[in-house]
PDB file of C-alpha atoms in Angstrom:
ATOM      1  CA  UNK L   1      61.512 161.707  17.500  1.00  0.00           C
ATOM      2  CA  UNK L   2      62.355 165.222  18.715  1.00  0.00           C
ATOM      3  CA  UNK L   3      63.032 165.880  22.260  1.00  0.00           C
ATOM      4  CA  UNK L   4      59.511 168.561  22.767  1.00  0.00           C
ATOM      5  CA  UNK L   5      57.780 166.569  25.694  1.00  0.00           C
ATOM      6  CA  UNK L   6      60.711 163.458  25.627  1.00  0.00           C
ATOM      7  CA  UNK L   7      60.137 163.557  29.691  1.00  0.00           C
ATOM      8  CA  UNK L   8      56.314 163.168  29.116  1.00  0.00           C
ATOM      9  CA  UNK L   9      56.813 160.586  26.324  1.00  0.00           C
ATOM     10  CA  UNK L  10      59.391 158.424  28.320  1.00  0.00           C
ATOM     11  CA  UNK L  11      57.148 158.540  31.311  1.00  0.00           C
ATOM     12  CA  UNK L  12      54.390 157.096  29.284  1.00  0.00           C
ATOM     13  CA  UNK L  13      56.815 154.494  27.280  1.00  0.00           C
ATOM     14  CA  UNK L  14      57.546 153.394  31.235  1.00  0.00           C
ATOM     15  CA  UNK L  15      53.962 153.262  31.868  1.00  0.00           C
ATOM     16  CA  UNK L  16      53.142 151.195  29.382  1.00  0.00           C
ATOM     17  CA  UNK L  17      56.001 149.124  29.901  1.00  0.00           C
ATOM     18  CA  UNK L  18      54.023 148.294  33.092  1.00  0.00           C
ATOM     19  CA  UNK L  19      51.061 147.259  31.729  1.00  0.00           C
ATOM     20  CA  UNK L  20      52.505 145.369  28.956  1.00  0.00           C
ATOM     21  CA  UNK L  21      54.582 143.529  30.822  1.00  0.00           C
ATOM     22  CA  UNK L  22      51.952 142.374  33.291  1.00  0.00           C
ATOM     23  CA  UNK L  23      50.176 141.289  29.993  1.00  0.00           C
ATOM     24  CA  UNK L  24      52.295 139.299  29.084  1.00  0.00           C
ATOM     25  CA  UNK L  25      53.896 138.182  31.959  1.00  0.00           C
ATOM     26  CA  UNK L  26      50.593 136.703  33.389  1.00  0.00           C
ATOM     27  CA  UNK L  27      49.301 134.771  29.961  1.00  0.00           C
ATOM     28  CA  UNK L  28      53.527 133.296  29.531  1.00  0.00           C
ATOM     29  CA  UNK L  29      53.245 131.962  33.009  1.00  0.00           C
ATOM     30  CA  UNK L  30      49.998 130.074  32.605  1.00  0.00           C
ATOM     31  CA  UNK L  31      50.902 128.944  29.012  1.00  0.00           C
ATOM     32  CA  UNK L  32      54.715 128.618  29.337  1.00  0.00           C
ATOM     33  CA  UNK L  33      56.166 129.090  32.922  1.00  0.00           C
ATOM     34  CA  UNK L  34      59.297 126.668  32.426  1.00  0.00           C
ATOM     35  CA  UNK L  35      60.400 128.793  29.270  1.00  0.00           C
ATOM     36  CA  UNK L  36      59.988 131.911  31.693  1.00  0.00           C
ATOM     37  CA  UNK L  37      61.884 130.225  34.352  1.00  0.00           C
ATOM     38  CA  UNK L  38      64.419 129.072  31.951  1.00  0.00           C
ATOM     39  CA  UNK L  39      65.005 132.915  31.205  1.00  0.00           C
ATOM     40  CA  UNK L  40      64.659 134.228  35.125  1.00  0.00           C
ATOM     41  CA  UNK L  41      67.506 131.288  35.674  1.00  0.00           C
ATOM     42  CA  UNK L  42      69.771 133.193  32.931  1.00  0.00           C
ATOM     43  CA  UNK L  43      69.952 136.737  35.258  1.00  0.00           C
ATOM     44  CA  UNK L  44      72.241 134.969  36.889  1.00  0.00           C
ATOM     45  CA  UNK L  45      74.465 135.365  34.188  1.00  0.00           C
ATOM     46  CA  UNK L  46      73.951 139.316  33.048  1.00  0.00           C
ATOM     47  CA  UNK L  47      77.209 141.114  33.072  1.00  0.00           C
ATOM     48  CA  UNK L  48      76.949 144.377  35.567  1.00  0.00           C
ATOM     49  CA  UNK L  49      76.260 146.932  32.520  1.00  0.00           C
ATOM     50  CA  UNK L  50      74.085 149.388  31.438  1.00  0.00           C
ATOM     51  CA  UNK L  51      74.272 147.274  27.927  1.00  0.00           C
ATOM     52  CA  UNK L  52      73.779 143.775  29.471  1.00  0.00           C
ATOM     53  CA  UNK L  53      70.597 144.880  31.633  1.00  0.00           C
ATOM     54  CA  UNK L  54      69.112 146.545  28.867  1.00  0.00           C
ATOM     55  CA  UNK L  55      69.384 143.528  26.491  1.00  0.00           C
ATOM     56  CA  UNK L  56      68.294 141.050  28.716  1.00  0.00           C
ATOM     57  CA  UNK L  57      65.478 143.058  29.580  1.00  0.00           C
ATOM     58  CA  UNK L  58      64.419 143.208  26.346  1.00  0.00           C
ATOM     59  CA  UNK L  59      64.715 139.921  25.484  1.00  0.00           C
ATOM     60  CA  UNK L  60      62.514 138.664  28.446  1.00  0.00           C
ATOM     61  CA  UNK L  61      59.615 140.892  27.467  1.00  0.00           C
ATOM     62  CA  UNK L  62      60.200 139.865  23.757  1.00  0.00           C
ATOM     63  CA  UNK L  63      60.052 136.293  25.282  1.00  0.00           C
ATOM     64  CA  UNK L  64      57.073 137.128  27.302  1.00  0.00           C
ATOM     65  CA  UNK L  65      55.404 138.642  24.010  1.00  0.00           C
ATOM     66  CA  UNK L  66      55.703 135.668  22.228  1.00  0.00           C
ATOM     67  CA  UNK L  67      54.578 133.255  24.933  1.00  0.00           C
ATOM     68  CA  UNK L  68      50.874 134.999  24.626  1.00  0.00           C
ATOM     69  CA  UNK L  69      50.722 133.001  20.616  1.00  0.00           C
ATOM     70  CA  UNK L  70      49.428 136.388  19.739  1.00  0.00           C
ATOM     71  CA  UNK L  71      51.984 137.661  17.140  1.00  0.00           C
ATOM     72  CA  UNK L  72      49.980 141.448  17.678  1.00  0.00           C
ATOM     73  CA  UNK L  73      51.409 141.161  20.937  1.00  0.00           C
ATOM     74  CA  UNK L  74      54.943 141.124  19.522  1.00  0.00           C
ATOM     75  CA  UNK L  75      54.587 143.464  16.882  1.00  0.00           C
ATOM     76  CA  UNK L  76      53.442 146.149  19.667  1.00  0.00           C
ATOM     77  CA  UNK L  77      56.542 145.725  21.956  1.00  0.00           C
ATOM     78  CA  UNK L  78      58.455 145.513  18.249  1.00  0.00           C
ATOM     79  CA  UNK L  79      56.817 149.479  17.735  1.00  0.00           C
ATOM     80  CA  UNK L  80      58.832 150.933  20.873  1.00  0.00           C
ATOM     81  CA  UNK L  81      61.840 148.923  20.353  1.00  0.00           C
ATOM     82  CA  UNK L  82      64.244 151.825  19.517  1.00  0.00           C
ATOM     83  CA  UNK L  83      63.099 153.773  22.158  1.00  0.00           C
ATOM     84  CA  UNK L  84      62.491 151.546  24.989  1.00  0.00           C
ATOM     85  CA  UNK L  85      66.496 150.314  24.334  1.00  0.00           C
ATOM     86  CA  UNK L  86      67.754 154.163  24.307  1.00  0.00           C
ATOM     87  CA  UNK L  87      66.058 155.076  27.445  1.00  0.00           C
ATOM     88  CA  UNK L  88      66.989 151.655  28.709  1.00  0.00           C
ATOM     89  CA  UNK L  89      70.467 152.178  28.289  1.00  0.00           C
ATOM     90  CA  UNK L  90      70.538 155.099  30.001  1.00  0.00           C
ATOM     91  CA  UNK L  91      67.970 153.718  32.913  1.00  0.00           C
ATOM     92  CA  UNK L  92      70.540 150.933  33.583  1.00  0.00           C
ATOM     93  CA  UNK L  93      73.646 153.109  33.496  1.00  0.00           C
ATOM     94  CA  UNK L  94      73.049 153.573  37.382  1.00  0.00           C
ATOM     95  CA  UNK L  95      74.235 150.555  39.577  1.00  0.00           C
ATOM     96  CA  UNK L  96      71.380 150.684  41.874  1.00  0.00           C
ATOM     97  CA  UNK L  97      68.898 150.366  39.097  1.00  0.00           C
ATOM     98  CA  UNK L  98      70.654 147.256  38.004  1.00  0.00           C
ATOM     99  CA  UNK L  99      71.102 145.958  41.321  1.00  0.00           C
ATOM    100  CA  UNK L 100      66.771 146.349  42.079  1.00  0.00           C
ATOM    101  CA  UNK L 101      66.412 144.555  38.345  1.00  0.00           C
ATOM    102  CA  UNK L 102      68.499 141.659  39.705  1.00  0.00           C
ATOM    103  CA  UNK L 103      66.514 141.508  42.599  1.00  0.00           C
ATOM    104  CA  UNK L 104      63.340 141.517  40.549  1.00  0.00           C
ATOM    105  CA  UNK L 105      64.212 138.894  38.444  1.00  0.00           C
ATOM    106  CA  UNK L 106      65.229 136.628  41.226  1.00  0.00           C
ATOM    107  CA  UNK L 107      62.188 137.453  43.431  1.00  0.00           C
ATOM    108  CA  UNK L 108      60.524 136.765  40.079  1.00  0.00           C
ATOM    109  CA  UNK L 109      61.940 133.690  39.714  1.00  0.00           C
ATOM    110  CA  UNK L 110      61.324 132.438  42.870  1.00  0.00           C
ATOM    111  CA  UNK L 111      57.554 132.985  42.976  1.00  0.00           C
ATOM    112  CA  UNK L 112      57.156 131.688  39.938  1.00  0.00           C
ATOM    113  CA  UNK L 113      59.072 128.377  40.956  1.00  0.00           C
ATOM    114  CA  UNK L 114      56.673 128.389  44.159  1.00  0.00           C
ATOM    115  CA  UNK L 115      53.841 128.749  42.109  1.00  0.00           C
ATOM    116  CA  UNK L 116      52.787 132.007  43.285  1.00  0.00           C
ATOM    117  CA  UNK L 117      49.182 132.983  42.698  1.00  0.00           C
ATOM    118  CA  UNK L 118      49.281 135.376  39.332  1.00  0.00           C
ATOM    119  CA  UNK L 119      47.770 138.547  41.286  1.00  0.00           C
ATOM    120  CA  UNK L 120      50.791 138.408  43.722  1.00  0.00           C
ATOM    121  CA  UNK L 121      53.620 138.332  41.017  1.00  0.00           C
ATOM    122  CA  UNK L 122      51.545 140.966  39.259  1.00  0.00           C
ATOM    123  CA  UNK L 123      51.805 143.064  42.540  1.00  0.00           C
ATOM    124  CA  UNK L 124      55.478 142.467  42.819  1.00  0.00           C
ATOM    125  CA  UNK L 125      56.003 143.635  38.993  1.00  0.00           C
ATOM    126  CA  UNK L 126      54.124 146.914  39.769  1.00  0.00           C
ATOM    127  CA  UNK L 127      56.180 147.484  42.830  1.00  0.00           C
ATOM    128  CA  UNK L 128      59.390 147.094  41.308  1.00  0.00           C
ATOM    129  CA  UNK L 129      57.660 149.367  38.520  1.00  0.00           C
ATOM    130  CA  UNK L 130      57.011 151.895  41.076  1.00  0.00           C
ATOM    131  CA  UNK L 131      60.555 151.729  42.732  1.00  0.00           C
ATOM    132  CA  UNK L 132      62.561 152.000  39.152  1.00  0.00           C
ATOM    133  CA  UNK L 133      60.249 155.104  38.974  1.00  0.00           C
ATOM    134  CA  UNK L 134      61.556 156.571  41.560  1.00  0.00           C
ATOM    135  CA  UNK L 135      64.988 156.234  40.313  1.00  0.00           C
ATOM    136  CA  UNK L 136      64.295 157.497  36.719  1.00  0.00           C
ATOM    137  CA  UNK L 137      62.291 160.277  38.286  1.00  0.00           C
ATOM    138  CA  UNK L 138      65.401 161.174  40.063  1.00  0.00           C
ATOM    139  CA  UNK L 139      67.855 160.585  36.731  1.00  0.00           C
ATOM    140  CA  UNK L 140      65.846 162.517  34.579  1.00  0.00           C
ATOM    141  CA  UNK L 141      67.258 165.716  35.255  1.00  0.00           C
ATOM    142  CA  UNK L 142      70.590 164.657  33.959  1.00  0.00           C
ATOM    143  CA  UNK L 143      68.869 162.740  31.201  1.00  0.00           C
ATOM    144  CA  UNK L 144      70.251 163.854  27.813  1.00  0.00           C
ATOM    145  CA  UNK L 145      67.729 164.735  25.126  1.00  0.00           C
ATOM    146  CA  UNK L 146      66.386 161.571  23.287  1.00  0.00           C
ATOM    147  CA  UNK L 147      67.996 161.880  19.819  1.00  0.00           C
ATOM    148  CA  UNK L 148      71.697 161.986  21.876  1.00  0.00           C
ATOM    149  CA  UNK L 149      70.877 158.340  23.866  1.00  0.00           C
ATOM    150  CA  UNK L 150      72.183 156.946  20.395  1.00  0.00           C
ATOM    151  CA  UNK L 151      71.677 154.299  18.095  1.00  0.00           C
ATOM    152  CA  UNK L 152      73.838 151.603  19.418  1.00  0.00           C
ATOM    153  CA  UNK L 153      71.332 148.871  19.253  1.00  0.00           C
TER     154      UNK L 153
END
C-alpha cells in the first residue's frame, strides 16, 4: 500500500470493520454464544497495551468469522489482516481507546449472558463503533503514514 488517500482507506477499513463485525457477531451468537462468551470472559485477562488490545481484537472477530461455518467469511477478514493489525496497533496505543474496548467487551459480555435481543447488542456495537471514531478521528492527525505502522505482526 502507499500512503495517497491512507486517511480515506483507513476510514473505510473502520467502516467495514463495523459491518463485518455485526455480521458476524449476530450469526456466532445464535449459532455459538457460549464460545463467544468464553472469549468476552478472556478480556478480563488483556494486558493494558497497544499490542494486547490489538491481538485480542483480532482474534475475537477471527472467532466470530468462523462461528458463521462460512469459511468466505474468514477468508474476507483474512484479506485486511495486515492492515487492520497496523492501524490497530496504533488505534490502541491511546489508553482511553483501550479503556472504551474493555468496556465494550464487558457490556458485550453481559448482554449476551442476559440474552439480549440481537438488534440491541447490534446497537451497542455501532455505538462503541461510533465513539472509537471519534477517537481515531481525533488521532489521525498524528497518525504516521501507513507503510511506517510496521510489520510487527
Amino acid at each position: 500500500l502507499d500512503d495517497l488517500g491512507s486517511l480515506d482507506l483507513v476510514w473505510h477499513l473502520l467502516e467495514t470493520r463495523t459491518s463485518i463485525f455485526a455480521l458476524y457477531l449476530r450469526t456466532a451468537i445464535k449459532r455459538n454464544p457460549q464460545s463467544v462468551i468464553q472469549l468476552l470472559n478472556d478480556a478480563d485477562e488483556i494486558l493494558y497495551t497497544a499490542e494486547s488490545y490489538i491481538n485480542y481484537d483480532w482474534k475475537l472477530l477471527h472467532l466470530l468469522s468462523r462461528a458463521t461455518n462460512n469459511p468466505i467469511c474468514t477468508l474476507i477478514l483474512n484479506g485486511f489482516k495486515t492492515l487492520y493489525l497496523r492501524v490497530g496497533s496504533y488505534y490502541y496505543s491511546n489508553p482511553s481507546t483501550r479503556d472504551l474496548a474493555a468496556a465494550f467487551y464487558q457490556k458485550l459480555l453481559l448482554m449476551i449472558e442476559d440474552k439480549t435481543e440481537i438488534e440491541q447488542i447490534i446497537s451497542v456495537l455501532w455505538q462503541y463503533s461510533r465513539e472509537g471514531g471519534e477517537y481515531f478521528h481525533a488521532m489521525r492527525i498524528d497518525m504516521p503514514p501507513l507503510c511506517s505502522l510496521g510489520d510487527q505482526f
